[in-house]
PDB file of C-alpha atoms and ligand atoms in Angstrom:
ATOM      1  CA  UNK A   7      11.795 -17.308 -41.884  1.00 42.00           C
ATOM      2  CA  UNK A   8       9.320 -16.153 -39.916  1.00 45.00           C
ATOM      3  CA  UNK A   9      10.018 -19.120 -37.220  1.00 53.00           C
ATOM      4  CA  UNK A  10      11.189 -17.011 -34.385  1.00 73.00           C
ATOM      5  CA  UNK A  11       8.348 -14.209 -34.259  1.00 87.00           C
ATOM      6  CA  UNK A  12       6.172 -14.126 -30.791  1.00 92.00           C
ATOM      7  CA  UNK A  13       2.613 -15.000 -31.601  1.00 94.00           C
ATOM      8  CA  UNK A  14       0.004 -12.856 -30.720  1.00 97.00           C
ATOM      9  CA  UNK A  15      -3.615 -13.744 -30.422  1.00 97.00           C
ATOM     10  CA  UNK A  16      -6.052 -10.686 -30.527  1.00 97.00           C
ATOM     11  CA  UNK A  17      -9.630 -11.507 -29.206  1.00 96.00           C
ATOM     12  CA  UNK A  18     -11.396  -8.133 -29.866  1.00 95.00           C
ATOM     13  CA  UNK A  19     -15.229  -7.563 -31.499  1.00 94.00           C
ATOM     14  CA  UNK A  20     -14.563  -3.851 -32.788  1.00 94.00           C
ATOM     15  CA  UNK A  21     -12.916  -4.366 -36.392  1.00 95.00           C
ATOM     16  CA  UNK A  22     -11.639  -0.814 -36.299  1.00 95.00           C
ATOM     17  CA  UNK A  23      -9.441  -1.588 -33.211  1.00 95.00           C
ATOM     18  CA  UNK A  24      -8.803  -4.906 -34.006  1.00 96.00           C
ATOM     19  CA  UNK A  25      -6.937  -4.240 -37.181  1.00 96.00           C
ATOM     20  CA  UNK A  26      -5.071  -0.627 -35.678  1.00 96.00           C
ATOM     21  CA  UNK A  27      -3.800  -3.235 -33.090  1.00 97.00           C
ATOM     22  CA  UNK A  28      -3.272  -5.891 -35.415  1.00 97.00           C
ATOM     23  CA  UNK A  29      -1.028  -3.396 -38.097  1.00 97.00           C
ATOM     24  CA  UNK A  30       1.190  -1.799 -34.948  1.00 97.00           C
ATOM     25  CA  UNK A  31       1.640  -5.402 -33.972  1.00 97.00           C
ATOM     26  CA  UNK A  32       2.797  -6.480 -37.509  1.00 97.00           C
ATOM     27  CA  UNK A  33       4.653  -3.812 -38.266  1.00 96.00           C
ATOM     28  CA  UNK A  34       6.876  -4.360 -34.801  1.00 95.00           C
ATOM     29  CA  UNK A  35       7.833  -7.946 -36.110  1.00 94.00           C
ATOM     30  CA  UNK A  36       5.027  -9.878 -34.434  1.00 96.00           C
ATOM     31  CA  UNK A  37       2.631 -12.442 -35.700  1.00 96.00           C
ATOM     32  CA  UNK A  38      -1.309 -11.521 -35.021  1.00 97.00           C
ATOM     33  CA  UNK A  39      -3.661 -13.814 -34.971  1.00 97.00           C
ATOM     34  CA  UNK A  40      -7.290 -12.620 -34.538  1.00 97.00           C
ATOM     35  CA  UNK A  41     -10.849 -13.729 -32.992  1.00 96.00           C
ATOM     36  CA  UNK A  42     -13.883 -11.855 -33.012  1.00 95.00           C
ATOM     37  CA  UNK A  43     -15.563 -13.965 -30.343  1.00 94.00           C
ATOM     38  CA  UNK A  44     -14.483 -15.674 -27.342  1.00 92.00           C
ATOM     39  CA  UNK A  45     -15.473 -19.003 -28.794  1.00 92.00           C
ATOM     40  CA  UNK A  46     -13.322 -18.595 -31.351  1.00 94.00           C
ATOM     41  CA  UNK A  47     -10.614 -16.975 -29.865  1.00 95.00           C
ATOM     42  CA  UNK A  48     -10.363 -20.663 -27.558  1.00 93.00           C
ATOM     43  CA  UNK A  49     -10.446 -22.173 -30.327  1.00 94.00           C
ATOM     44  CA  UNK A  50      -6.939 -20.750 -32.126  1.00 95.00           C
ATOM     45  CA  UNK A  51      -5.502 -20.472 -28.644  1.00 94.00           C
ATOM     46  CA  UNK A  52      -5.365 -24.142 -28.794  1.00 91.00           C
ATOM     47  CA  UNK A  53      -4.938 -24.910 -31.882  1.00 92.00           C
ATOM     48  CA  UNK A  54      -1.580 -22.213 -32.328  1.00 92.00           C
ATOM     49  CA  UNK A  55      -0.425 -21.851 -28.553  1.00 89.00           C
ATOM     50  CA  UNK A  56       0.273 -17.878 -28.879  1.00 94.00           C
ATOM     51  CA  UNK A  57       2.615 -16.448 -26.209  1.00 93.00           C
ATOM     52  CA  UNK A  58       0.640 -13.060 -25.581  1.00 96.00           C
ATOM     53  CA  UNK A  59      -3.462 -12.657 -25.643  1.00 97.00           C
ATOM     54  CA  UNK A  60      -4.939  -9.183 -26.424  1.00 97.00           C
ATOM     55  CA  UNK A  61      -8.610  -9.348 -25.229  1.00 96.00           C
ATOM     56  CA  UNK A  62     -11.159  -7.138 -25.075  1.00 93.00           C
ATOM     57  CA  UNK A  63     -13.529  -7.557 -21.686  1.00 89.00           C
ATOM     58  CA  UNK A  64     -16.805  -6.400 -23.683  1.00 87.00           C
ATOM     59  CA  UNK A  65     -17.476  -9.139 -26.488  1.00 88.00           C
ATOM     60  CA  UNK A  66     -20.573 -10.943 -27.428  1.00 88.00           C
ATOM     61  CA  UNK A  67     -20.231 -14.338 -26.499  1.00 87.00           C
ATOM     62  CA  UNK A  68     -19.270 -14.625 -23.659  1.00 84.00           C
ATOM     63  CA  UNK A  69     -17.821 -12.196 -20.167  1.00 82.00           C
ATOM     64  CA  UNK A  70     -14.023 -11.679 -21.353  1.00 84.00           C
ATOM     65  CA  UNK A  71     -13.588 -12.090 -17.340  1.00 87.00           C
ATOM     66  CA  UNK A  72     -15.053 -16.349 -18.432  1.00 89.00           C
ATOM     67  CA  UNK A  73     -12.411 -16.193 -20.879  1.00 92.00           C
ATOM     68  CA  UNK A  74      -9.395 -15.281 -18.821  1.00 94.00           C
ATOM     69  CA  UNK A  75     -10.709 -18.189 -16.274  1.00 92.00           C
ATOM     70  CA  UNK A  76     -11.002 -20.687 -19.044  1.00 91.00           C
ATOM     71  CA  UNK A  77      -6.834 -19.544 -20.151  1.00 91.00           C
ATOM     72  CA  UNK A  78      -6.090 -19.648 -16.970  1.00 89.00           C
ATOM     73  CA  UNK A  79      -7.272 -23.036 -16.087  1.00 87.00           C
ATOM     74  CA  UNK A  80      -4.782 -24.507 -18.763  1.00 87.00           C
ATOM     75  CA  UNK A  81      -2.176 -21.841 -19.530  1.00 89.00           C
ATOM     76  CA  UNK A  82       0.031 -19.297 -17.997  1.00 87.00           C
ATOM     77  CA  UNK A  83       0.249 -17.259 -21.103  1.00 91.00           C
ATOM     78  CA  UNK A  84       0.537 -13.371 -20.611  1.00 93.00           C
ATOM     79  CA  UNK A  85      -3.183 -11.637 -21.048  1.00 95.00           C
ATOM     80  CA  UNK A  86      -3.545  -8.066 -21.557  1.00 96.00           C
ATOM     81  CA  UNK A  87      -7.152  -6.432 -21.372  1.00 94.00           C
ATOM     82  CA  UNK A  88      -8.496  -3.760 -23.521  1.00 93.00           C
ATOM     83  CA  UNK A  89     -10.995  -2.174 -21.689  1.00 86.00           C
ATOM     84  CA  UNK A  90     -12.912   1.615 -21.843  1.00 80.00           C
ATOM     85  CA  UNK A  91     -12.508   4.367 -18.979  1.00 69.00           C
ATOM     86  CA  UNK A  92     -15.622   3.461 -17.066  1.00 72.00           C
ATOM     87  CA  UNK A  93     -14.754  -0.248 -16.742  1.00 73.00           C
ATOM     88  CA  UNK A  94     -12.435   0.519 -13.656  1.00 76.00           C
ATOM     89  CA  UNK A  95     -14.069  -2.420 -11.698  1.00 81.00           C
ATOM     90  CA  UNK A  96     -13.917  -5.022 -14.783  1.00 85.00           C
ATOM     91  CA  UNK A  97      -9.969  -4.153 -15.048  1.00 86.00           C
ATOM     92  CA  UNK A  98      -9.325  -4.912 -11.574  1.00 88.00           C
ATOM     93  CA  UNK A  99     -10.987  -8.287 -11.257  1.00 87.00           C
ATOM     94  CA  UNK A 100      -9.442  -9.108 -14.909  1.00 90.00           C
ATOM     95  CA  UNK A 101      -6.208  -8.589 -13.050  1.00 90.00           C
ATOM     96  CA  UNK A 102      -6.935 -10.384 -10.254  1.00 86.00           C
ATOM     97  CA  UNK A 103      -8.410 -13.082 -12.352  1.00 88.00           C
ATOM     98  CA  UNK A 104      -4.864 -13.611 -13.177  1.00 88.00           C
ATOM     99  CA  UNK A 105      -4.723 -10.790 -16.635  1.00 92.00           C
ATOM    100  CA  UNK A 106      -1.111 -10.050 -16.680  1.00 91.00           C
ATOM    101  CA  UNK A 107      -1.837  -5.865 -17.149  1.00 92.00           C
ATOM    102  CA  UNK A 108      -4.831  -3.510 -19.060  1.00 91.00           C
ATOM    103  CA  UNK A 109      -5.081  -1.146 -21.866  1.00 93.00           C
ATOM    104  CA  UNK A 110      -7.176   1.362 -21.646  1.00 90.00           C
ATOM    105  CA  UNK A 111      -9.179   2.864 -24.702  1.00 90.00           C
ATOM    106  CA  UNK A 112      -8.517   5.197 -27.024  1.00 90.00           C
ATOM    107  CA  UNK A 113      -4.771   4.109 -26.595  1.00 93.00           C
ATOM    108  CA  UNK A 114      -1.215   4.894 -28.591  1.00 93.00           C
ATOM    109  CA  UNK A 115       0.853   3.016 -30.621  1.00 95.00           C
ATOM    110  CA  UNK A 116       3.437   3.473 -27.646  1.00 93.00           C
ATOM    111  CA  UNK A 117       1.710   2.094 -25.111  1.00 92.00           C
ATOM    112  CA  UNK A 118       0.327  -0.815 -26.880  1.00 95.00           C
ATOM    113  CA  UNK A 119       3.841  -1.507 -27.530  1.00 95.00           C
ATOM    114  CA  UNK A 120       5.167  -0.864 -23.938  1.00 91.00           C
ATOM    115  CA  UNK A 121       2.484  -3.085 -22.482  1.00 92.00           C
ATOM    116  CA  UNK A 122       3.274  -5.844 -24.871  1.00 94.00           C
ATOM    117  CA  UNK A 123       7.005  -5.659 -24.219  1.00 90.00           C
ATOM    118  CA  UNK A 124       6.592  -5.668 -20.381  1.00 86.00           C
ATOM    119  CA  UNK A 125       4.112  -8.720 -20.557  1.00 88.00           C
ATOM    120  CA  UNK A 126       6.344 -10.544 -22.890  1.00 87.00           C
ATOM    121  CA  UNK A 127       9.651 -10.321 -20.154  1.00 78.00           C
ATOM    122  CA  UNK A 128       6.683 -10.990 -17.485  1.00 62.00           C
ATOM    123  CA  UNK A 129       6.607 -14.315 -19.446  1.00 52.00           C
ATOM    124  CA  UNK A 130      10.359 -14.882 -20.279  1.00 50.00           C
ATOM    125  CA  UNK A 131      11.195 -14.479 -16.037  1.00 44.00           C
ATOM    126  CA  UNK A 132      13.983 -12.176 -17.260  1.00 47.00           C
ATOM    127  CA  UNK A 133      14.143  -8.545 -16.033  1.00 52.00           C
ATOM    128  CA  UNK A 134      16.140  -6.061 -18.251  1.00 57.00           C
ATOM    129  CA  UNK A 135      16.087  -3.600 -15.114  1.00 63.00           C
ATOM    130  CA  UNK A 136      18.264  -5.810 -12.924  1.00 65.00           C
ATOM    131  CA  UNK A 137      21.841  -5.074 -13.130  1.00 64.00           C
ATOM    132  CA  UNK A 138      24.199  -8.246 -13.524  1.00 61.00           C
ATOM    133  CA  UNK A 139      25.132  -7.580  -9.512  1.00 69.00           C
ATOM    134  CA  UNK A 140      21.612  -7.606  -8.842  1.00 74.00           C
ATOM    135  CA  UNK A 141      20.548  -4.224  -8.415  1.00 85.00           C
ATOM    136  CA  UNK A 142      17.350  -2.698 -10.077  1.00 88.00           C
ATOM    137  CA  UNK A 143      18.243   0.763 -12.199  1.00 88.00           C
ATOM    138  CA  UNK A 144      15.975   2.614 -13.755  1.00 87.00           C
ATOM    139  CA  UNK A 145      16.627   6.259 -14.809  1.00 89.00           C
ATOM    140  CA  UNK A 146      18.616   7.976 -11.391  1.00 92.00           C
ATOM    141  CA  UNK A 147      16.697   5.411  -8.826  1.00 94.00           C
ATOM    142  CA  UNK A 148      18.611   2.868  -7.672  1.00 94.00           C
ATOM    143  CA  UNK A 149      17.682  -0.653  -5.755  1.00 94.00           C
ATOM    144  CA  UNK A 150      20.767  -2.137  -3.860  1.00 92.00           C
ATOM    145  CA  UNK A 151      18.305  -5.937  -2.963  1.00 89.00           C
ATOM    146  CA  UNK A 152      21.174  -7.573  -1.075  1.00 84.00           C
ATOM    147  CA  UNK A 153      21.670  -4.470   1.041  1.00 88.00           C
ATOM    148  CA  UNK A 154      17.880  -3.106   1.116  1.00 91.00           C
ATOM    149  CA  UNK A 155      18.939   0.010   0.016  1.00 94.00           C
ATOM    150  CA  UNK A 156      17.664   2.862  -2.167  1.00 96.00           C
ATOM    151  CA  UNK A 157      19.102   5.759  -3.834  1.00 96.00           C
ATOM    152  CA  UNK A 158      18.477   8.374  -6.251  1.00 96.00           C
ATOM    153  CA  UNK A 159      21.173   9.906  -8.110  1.00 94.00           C
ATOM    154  CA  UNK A 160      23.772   8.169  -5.728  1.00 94.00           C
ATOM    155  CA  UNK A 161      22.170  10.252  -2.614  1.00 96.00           C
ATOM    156  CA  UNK A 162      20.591   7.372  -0.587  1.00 97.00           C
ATOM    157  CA  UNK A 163      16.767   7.536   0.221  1.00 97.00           C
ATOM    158  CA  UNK A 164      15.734   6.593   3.672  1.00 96.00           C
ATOM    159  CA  UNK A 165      12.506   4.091   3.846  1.00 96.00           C
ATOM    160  CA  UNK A 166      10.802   2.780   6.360  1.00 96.00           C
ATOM    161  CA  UNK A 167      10.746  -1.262   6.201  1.00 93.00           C
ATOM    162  CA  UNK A 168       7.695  -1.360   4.752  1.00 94.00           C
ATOM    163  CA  UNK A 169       7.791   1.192   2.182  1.00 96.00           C
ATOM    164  CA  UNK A 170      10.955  -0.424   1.120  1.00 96.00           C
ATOM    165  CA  UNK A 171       9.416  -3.863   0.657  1.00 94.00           C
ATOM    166  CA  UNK A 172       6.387  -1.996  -1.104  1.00 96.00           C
ATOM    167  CA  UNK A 173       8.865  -0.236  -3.606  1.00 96.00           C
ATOM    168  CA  UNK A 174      11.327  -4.014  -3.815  1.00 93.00           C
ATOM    169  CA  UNK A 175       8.229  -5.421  -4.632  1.00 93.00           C
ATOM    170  CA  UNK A 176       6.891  -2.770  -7.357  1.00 94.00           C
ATOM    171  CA  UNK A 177      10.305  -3.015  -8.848  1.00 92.00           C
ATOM    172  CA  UNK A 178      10.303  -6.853  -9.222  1.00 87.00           C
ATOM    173  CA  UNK A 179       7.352  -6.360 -11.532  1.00 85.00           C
ATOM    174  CA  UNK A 180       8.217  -3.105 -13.803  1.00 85.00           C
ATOM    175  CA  UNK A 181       6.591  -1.997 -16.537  1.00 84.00           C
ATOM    176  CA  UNK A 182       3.294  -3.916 -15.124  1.00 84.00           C
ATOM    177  CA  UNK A 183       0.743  -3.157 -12.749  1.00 89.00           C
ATOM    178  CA  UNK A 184       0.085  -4.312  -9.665  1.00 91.00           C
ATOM    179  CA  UNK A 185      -3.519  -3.856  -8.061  1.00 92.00           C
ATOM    180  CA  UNK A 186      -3.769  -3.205  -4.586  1.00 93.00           C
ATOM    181  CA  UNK A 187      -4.754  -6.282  -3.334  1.00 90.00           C
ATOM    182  CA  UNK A 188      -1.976  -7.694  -5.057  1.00 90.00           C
ATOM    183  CA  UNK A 189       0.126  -5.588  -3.023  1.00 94.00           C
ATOM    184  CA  UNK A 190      -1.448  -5.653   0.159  1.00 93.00           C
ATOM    185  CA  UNK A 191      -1.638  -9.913   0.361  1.00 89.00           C
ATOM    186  CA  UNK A 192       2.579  -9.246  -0.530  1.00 89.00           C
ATOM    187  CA  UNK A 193       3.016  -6.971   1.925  1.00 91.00           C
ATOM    188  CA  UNK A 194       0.396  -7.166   4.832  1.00 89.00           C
ATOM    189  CA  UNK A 195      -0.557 -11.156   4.076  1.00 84.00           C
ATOM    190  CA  UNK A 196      -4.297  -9.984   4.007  1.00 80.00           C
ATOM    191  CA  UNK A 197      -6.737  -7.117   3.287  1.00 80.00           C
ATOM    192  CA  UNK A 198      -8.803  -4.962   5.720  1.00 85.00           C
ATOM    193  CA  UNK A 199     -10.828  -2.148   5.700  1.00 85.00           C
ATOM    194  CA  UNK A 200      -7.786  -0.079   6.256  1.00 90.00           C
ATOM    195  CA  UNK A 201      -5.694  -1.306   3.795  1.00 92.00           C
ATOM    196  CA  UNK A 202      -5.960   0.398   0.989  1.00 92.00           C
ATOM    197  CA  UNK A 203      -5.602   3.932   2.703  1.00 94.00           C
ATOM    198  CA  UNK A 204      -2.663   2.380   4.185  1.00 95.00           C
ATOM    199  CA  UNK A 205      -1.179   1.812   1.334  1.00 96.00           C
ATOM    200  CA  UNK A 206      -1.752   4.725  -0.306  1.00 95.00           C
ATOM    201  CA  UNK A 207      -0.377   6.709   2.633  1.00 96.00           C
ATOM    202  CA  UNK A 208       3.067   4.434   2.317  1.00 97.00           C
ATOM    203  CA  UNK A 209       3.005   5.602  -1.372  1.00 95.00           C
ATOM    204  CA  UNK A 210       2.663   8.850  -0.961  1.00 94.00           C
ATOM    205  CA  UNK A 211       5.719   8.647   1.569  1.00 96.00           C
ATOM    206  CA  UNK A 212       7.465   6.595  -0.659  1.00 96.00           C
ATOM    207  CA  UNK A 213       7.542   9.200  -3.683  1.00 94.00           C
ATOM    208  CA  UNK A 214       8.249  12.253  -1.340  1.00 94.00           C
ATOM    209  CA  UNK A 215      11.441  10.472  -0.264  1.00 96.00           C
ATOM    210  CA  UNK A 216      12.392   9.945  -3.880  1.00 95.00           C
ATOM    211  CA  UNK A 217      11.735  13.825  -4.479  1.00 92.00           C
ATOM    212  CA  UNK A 218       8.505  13.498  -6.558  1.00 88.00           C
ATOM    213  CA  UNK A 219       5.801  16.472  -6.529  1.00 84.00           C
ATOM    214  CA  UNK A 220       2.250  15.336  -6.091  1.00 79.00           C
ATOM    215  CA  UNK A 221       1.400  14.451  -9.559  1.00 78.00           C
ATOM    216  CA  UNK A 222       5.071  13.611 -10.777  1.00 81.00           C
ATOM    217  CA  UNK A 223       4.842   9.933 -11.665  1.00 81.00           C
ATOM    218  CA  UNK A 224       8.833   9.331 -12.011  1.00 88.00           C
ATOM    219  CA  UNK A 225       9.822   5.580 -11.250  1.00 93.00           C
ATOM    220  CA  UNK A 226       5.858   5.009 -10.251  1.00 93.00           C
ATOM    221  CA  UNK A 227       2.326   5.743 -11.701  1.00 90.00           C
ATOM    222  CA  UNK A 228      -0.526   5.454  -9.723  1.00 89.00           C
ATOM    223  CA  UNK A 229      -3.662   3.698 -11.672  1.00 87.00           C
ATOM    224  CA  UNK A 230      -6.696   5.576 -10.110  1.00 84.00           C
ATOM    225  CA  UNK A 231      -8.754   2.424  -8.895  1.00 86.00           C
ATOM    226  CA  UNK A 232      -6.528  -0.217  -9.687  1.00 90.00           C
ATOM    227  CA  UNK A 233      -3.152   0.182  -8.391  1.00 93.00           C
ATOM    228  CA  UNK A 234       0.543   1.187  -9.039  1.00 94.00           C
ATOM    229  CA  UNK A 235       2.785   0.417 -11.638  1.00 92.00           C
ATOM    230  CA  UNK A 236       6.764   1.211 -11.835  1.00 91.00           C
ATOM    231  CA  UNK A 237       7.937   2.289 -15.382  1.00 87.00           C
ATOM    232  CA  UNK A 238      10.531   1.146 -17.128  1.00 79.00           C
ATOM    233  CA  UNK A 239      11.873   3.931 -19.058  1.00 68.00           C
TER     234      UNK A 239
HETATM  235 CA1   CA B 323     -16.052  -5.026 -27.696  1.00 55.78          CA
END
């Protein structure tokens, strides 16, 4: 009994979240484990080998951004930061530290749930979006890979080369965000000055060819300051 439940470890210094995250967690069939400090929180990730990390970037030990380099240095295991509003800069070299995707507080039970979910498949290399023919659904959008084609409700959306690879590539990693460096060093090989605007300006292209108003965030959501993430749902 018992055997088969993920394990979660939960590295967070604020006992109030700590234990809302740890009882949403529980009560969705997972197994928390919990740290207060990063010290610690090294110490049961190797003595129990969880397959997800919650961790909050402000503790009192050490930089949660030293943590995520000491994980990464031995383990591949999903990380997802808890971070406030004003830490925009923090989240985005967390991610590109190699964090797996951020929460940002005061979040829902919904979201905590939808982020673990999506980092857990992130693990597991399977994709629940990807039809068995190998095209990605998700609501009426519609990603042929073998043909490089798009459609929305069956009608087929015209994209440029590049704003097709920049939606393939979103698509490949649903449900989690992608910063835009992560994006640009796909899609461009390297970052300039430029880039970013660039990017944005393919975006914006991208969702007016899928029929999204400015502020409609169907199939994608864009992260002020960090990036772009496709949902799932
Ligand atoms: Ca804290």
């Amino acid at each position: 009994m018992g055997n088969n439940k993920y394990k979660l470890l939960i590295v967070e210094d604020d006992r109030n979240i700590a234990s809302f995250v740890q009882t949403i967690l529980e009560a969705n069939g997972y197994q928390v484990l919990t740290a207060e400090r990063c010290g610690q929180g090294m110490m049961v990730f190797a003595s129990h080998n969880p397959d997800l990390v919650v961790l909050d970037l402000g503790l009192p030990d050490m930089d949660g951004e030293e943590f995520i380099r000491q994980i990464r240095a031995v383990s591949t295991v999903p990380i997802i930061v808890l971070s406030a509003r004003s830490e925009e800069r923090d989240k985005v070299s967390a991610l590109d530290l190699g964090a797996n995707d951020y929460i940002t507080k005061p979040f829902g039970t919904e979201e905590l749930l939808a982020r673990v979910r999506a980092a857990l498949r992130v693990g597991r290399h399977t994709m629940q979006t990807t039809t068995l023919d190998g095209r990605f659904q998700v609501a009426d959008l519609c990603i042929d890979y073998d043909r490089r084609q798009v459609s929305v409700g069956g009608k087929p959306v015209h994209l440029t080369q590049t704003e097709y690879n920049i939606l393939a590539l979103l698509s490949q990693h649903t449900g989690k965000v992608m910063t835009y460096t992560a994006i640009i060093r796909e899609i461009w090989g390297c970052m300039d000055n430029g880039s970013i605007k660039k990017l944005q300006v393919n975006m914006a292209n991208i969702r007016k060819k899928l029929g999204c108003r400015p502020g409609d965030n169907r199939y994608v959501t864009n992260e002020l300051g960090v990036g772009y993430r496709m949902l799932d749902e």
